[in-house]
């Protein structure tokens, strides 16, 4: 029988598969969305227009701005991607320099290519055997600014996909001394406002949040916050009208407004309940013997400024399996879906919509797996350099190659292919990860 996407999704929604991945609503259905067709409209009288908001949508955006303590906030229905494209396009002109963290999302590289910008990359330190990218430091940005005084903007990701947080307050202060704006891709930090560590509060000029990653909102929903006087807000809005669909979904906009409403009313309670679940889970996982929970304390000792505890990183370095294999076991045997798998670890995401039952299932599964994977990384298959890729060492890449998720390039156009890069690409391929761009 032919499979249909919509039927498969309905069947899947009735299964026992538990999501330790985005979207943040964790498939907890809201009453108002039980029949999405019933509220799916176009720009009819009385329901405003996203691209020229003056009524209901404008009021909803103002409520979101109040929640995030932002001077101005706009709804995004094409995800954080369109927010990043619009932000970079609004503050640069063709040929300008932009200082960018090398571990930014692929949308940053797309914006650089579209606008023909000259990127000055800042490379984060790589931590431990897991090879997790650290945050961007103030000293790194200061060096880049001093060497490139004609740069027009700085963009960094905080928190990263793995939950690594940079010192945004200090970075904002430094960047503003050079009279240019700081853009923060805070897609994974939509909950940070409640903790007092959001990039908006810490004076970044443009901040992008993906509501769907950690809050009860549908996929593709996001916010862009604009603050201060270093950014031409009309330019941001102009590019939003370019990069966003001309037929924005009212279902998605309703989902944004709903998520804001939930967090206004119950945010503190949901946040505290989530903190208790996180503490319970991480305390339990500290006793793993072969698998290993990467802790905040360990990351801080490695120079990380801060860490988002809603990210659960399980290292497989000291076991006989890879991160991809751990993810596959969780999925196939225990019906637990992780957010991302790498060669050396598996990443799981917690949100305010998780359940105690889900946490218990994860704890029990990881301990059962832990007992069966005794061994060490030396026992794993050695990764050899593929001859066809080896011939490219020393040459400039004309492709951007990345694993998705998370969509952070291993190499970008114009960078030199090195032996380490070839080994990393091969390692990801042989681990069964989805390598794009080859």
XYZ file of C-alpha atoms in Angstrom:
438
model
C 0.000 0.000 0.000
C 1.278 3.461 -0.895
C 2.376 5.478 2.110
C 1.029 8.991 2.584
C 2.875 11.584 4.629
C -0.188 12.833 6.464
C -1.304 9.308 7.345
C 2.160 8.333 8.537
C 2.279 11.410 10.777
C -1.113 10.600 12.288
C -0.042 7.008 12.937
C 3.248 8.162 14.434
C 1.451 10.580 16.762
C -0.395 7.608 18.256
C 2.775 5.564 18.854
C 4.916 5.329 21.993
C 7.970 7.019 20.433
C 9.137 9.727 22.847
C 10.798 12.905 21.478
C 14.004 14.118 23.080
C 14.231 16.512 20.163
C 12.565 19.629 18.870
C 9.869 20.915 18.483
C 9.601 22.020 22.068
C 5.915 21.237 22.453
C 6.898 17.526 22.489
C 3.688 16.712 20.607
C 1.473 17.811 23.486
C -1.615 18.888 21.542
C -3.270 22.207 22.284
C -7.048 22.487 22.074
C -6.937 25.420 19.682
C -4.920 23.387 17.182
C -6.992 20.215 17.207
C -8.320 21.353 13.849
C -5.677 23.502 12.182
C -7.836 23.864 9.073
C -10.470 25.719 11.069
C -8.114 28.610 11.850
C -6.160 28.660 8.583
C -7.050 31.924 6.865
C -5.451 34.576 4.662
C -5.213 38.344 5.194
C -8.913 39.053 5.611
C -10.432 42.136 7.248
C -10.010 42.191 11.008
C -7.034 39.824 11.181
C -4.155 42.134 10.233
C -1.180 41.529 7.901
C 2.227 40.313 9.092
C 4.061 42.484 6.560
C 2.243 45.649 7.659
C 1.029 44.833 11.140
C -1.313 47.411 12.650
C -3.880 45.399 14.575
C -4.044 41.895 16.081
C -0.603 40.825 14.871
C 1.030 44.085 15.977
C -0.487 43.653 19.446
C 0.724 40.052 19.581
C 4.245 41.138 18.607
C 4.176 43.799 21.319
C 3.240 41.154 23.912
C 6.189 39.039 22.754
C 8.491 42.066 23.008
C 7.278 42.705 26.562
C 7.924 39.080 27.532
C 11.472 39.207 26.170
C 12.132 42.796 27.322
C 12.873 43.787 23.743
C 12.371 47.236 22.224
C 10.818 45.738 19.095
C 9.919 42.176 18.159
C 8.675 40.700 14.893
C 7.080 37.310 14.244
C 8.941 34.874 11.990
C 7.068 32.065 10.235
C 10.026 30.924 8.114
C 12.090 29.997 11.151
C 15.209 31.596 12.583
C 16.805 31.151 9.164
C 14.881 34.062 7.639
C 15.677 36.154 10.720
C 19.408 35.544 10.320
C 19.295 36.259 6.582
C 17.361 39.485 7.213
C 19.597 40.629 10.076
C 22.839 40.212 8.146
C 21.389 41.724 4.956
C 20.096 44.753 6.876
C 23.416 45.723 8.465
C 25.791 45.088 5.546
C 26.324 46.044 1.926
C 27.876 44.053 -0.895
C 31.569 43.428 -0.241
C 31.495 44.399 3.445
C 33.415 42.522 6.106
C 31.539 40.645 8.813
C 33.066 38.934 11.836
C 31.427 35.552 12.350
C 31.858 32.584 14.651
C 33.023 29.637 12.556
C 30.446 27.372 14.255
C 27.477 29.414 13.056
C 24.463 27.808 11.400
C 24.545 27.334 7.622
C 22.085 30.237 7.187
C 24.901 32.621 8.186
C 27.061 31.238 5.380
C 24.146 31.578 2.968
C 23.740 35.230 3.969
C 27.463 35.798 3.445
C 27.278 34.239 -0.027
C 24.094 36.052 -1.059
C 25.494 39.432 0.003
C 29.018 38.678 -1.267
C 30.482 39.541 2.111
C 34.046 39.036 3.283
C 33.851 36.849 6.399
C 36.397 37.058 9.185
C 35.953 33.753 10.983
C 36.577 33.215 14.678
C 37.305 29.585 15.467
C 36.058 28.280 18.824
C 38.283 26.000 20.843
C 37.496 22.283 20.542
C 36.910 20.559 23.892
C 37.998 17.068 24.889
C 37.782 13.758 23.070
C 34.154 14.527 22.223
C 35.373 17.456 20.085
C 32.608 19.801 21.237
C 32.955 23.395 20.054
C 33.444 25.846 22.915
C 32.056 29.369 23.019
C 33.502 32.522 21.467
C 35.614 34.583 23.876
C 35.830 38.333 24.334
C 39.542 38.280 23.545
C 38.938 36.493 20.231
C 36.429 39.103 19.153
C 38.632 41.970 20.325
C 41.528 40.650 18.226
C 39.280 40.325 15.166
C 37.877 43.840 15.639
C 41.308 45.420 16.068
C 42.572 43.688 12.929
C 39.424 44.505 10.938
C 38.264 47.961 11.946
C 36.200 48.187 8.779
C 33.976 45.243 9.788
C 30.290 46.162 9.758
C 28.894 43.633 12.225
C 29.617 40.655 14.467
C 27.482 37.512 14.551
C 27.834 34.610 16.960
C 25.718 31.663 18.078
C 24.852 31.435 21.773
C 23.771 28.971 22.985
C 25.189 26.593 20.414
C 23.432 23.447 19.296
C 25.258 21.667 22.136
C 24.208 24.288 24.692
C 27.487 26.216 24.990
C 26.901 29.841 26.033
C 29.227 32.790 25.406
C 29.630 35.923 27.549
C 27.155 38.046 25.595
C 27.137 40.970 28.049
C 30.897 41.505 27.738
C 30.908 40.835 23.999
C 28.089 43.354 23.452
C 29.960 46.015 25.400
C 33.130 45.419 23.390
C 31.440 45.383 19.977
C 29.583 48.610 20.762
C 32.898 50.324 21.509
C 33.597 49.853 17.789
C 30.180 51.334 16.972
C 28.879 48.294 15.107
C 25.980 45.936 15.902
C 26.114 42.506 17.498
C 23.788 39.854 16.064
C 23.168 36.797 18.240
C 21.703 33.610 16.856
C 19.953 32.582 20.062
C 17.699 30.112 18.277
C 18.174 27.500 20.991
C 17.818 30.019 23.823
C 14.166 31.020 23.641
C 13.835 30.097 27.321
C 16.801 32.227 28.395
C 14.646 35.297 29.042
C 13.197 33.599 32.125
C 16.691 32.936 33.472
C 17.905 36.494 33.012
C 20.633 35.498 30.553
C 19.067 36.232 27.173
C 21.061 38.132 24.579
C 18.310 40.783 24.554
C 18.850 41.546 28.223
C 22.602 41.482 27.611
C 22.341 44.303 25.042
C 22.779 42.519 21.712
C 21.362 44.591 18.852
C 19.567 41.840 16.945
C 18.582 38.555 18.577
C 16.831 35.648 16.903
C 14.903 33.021 18.927
C 13.391 29.814 17.566
C 10.275 29.323 19.665
C 9.718 25.890 18.181
C 12.998 24.558 19.512
C 12.291 24.866 23.241
C 8.808 26.329 23.743
C 5.286 24.989 23.000
C 5.187 26.321 19.432
C 4.948 24.734 15.996
C 7.957 24.114 13.768
C 9.169 27.176 11.792
C 8.008 29.673 14.439
C 10.537 32.215 15.679
C 11.050 35.797 16.831
C 13.508 38.512 15.861
C 14.258 41.223 18.453
C 15.746 44.593 17.476
C 17.291 46.927 20.053
C 19.405 50.072 20.266
C 20.195 52.645 17.582
C 22.927 50.871 15.617
C 20.465 49.005 13.408
C 18.208 50.536 10.769
C 14.931 48.855 11.701
C 13.279 49.713 8.404
C 16.035 47.772 6.638
C 15.397 44.722 8.831
C 11.678 44.896 8.045
C 12.403 45.315 4.341
C 14.441 42.131 4.266
C 11.910 40.284 6.396
C 9.371 41.023 3.655
C 11.832 39.540 1.153
C 12.860 36.395 3.018
C 9.482 35.602 4.551
C 6.651 34.185 2.512
C 4.129 36.684 1.174
C 1.415 34.314 2.454
C 2.374 33.873 6.116
C 0.569 31.060 7.910
C -1.997 32.230 10.442
C -1.733 28.802 12.049
C 1.962 29.449 12.732
C 1.341 32.999 13.924
C -1.390 31.690 16.220
C 1.113 29.164 17.558
C 3.595 31.959 18.364
C 0.927 33.958 20.163
C -0.189 30.823 22.025
C 3.365 30.031 23.169
C 3.816 33.605 24.410
C 0.487 33.371 26.235
C 1.465 30.081 27.893
C 4.778 31.501 29.057
C 3.140 34.721 30.311
C 0.668 32.755 32.418
C 2.530 29.616 33.415
C 6.141 30.180 32.389
C 7.617 30.307 35.880
C 5.766 27.175 36.985
C 6.688 25.236 33.840
C 10.290 26.382 34.143
C 10.605 25.203 37.755
C 9.020 21.848 36.944
C 11.480 21.453 34.087
C 14.431 22.345 36.353
C 13.407 19.550 38.720
C 13.257 17.047 35.835
C 16.653 18.161 34.551
C 18.246 17.835 38.002
C 16.717 14.395 38.507
C 17.911 13.143 35.134
C 21.440 14.482 35.370
C 21.934 13.335 38.944
C 20.866 9.831 37.934
C 23.143 9.742 34.880
C 26.266 10.668 36.843
C 26.614 6.984 37.803
C 26.984 5.724 34.234
C 30.174 3.679 33.858
C 30.826 3.251 30.129
C 28.676 5.971 28.708
C 29.295 9.385 30.238
C 27.180 12.446 30.916
C 29.030 15.654 29.992
C 28.421 17.954 32.963
C 28.316 21.710 33.248
C 31.169 21.629 35.780
C 33.353 19.742 33.318
C 32.629 22.259 30.577
C 33.328 25.224 32.865
C 36.698 23.683 33.756
C 37.431 23.632 30.019
C 36.910 27.387 29.768
C 33.237 27.476 28.762
C 31.470 30.601 30.050
C 28.088 28.962 30.666
C 25.983 25.964 29.627
C 22.314 25.294 28.905
C 21.366 22.412 31.201
C 18.409 21.536 28.972
C 20.923 19.900 26.638
C 21.892 16.350 27.597
C 25.199 15.252 26.057
C 26.010 11.551 26.413
C 29.595 10.723 25.461
C 30.410 7.336 23.943
C 34.175 7.902 23.869
C 34.867 5.327 26.592
C 32.456 2.734 25.226
C 32.589 0.393 22.259
C 29.884 2.259 20.317
C 29.665 5.586 18.520
C 27.240 8.374 19.252
C 25.275 7.397 16.144
C 25.041 3.806 17.358
C 23.793 4.972 20.754
C 21.147 7.069 19.062
C 20.089 4.080 16.935
C 19.786 1.813 19.979
C 17.686 4.381 21.827
C 15.417 4.658 18.806
C 15.077 1.044 17.708
C 15.005 -0.725 21.065
C 13.517 1.888 23.401
C 11.543 4.157 21.042
C 13.386 7.228 22.329
C 14.450 9.722 19.667
C 17.512 11.872 20.260
C 17.998 15.325 18.741
C 21.377 14.690 17.142
C 24.131 12.131 17.007
C 27.812 12.739 16.392
C 30.687 10.287 16.139
C 31.545 10.709 19.820
C 28.265 11.616 21.510
C 24.495 11.760 21.355
C 22.566 14.949 22.133
C 19.108 14.953 23.693
C 16.941 18.019 24.347
C 14.665 18.749 27.282
C 11.989 21.447 27.243
C 9.269 22.780 29.526
C 6.857 20.313 27.910
C 8.667 17.074 28.814
C 7.096 14.511 31.136
C 8.290 12.576 34.180
C 7.465 9.374 32.324
C 9.797 10.325 29.477
C 12.639 11.067 31.878
C 12.212 7.689 33.605
C 12.257 5.869 30.275
C 15.487 7.615 29.288
C 17.237 6.870 32.587
C 16.296 3.179 32.451
C 17.290 2.851 28.797
C 20.700 4.473 29.237
C 21.568 2.228 32.194
C 20.585 -0.889 30.275
C 22.691 0.240 27.323
C 25.541 1.198 29.647
C 25.815 -2.383 30.889
C 26.159 -3.715 27.351
C 28.759 -1.380 25.842
C 31.801 -1.991 28.020
C 34.929 -1.317 26.028
C 36.811 1.717 24.861
C 37.417 3.764 21.769
C 40.520 1.740 20.920
C 38.293 -1.250 20.145
C 36.337 0.635 17.502
C 37.068 0.373 13.813
C 39.951 2.582 12.810
C 38.997 5.333 10.403
C 41.200 5.583 7.326
C 41.449 8.481 4.939
C 39.529 7.820 1.719
C 41.886 8.089 -1.269
C 39.516 10.201 -3.368
C 39.283 12.829 -0.643
C 42.957 12.587 0.242
C 43.829 13.949 -3.210
C 42.096 17.215 -2.286
C 44.404 17.999 0.655
C 46.050 21.382 0.182
C 43.456 22.623 -2.301
C 40.764 25.254 -1.813
C 37.278 23.904 -1.329
C 34.581 25.039 -3.755
C 31.899 23.365 -1.643
C 30.483 23.745 1.839
C 30.338 20.380 3.598
C 28.377 19.812 6.777
C 26.580 17.195 8.844
C 22.865 17.820 9.280
C 21.844 18.232 11.987
C 23.304 20.571 13.253
C 24.180 22.225 9.940
C 27.532 23.663 11.057
C 30.048 23.377 8.181
C 33.086 21.125 8.469
C 34.573 23.180 5.649
C 33.248 26.189 3.731
C 33.947 27.496 0.258
C 37.412 29.011 0.057
C 38.926 27.172 3.017
C 41.910 24.889 2.469
C 41.301 21.152 2.678
C 43.518 19.647 5.379
C 44.222 16.080 6.447
C 42.221 16.657 9.641
C 39.215 17.852 7.645
C 39.366 14.805 5.368
C 39.580 12.520 8.397
C 36.609 14.263 10.018
C 34.499 13.923 6.868
C 35.382 10.235 6.559
C 34.717 9.633 10.230
C 31.234 11.090 9.915
C 30.467 9.094 6.759
C 31.595 5.814 8.292
C 29.584 6.535 11.429
C 26.504 6.693 9.248
C 25.898 10.424 9.694
C 24.223 12.537 7.032
C 27.075 14.447 5.378
C 25.846 17.123 2.983
C 27.720 18.908 0.194
C 29.986 16.155 -1.089
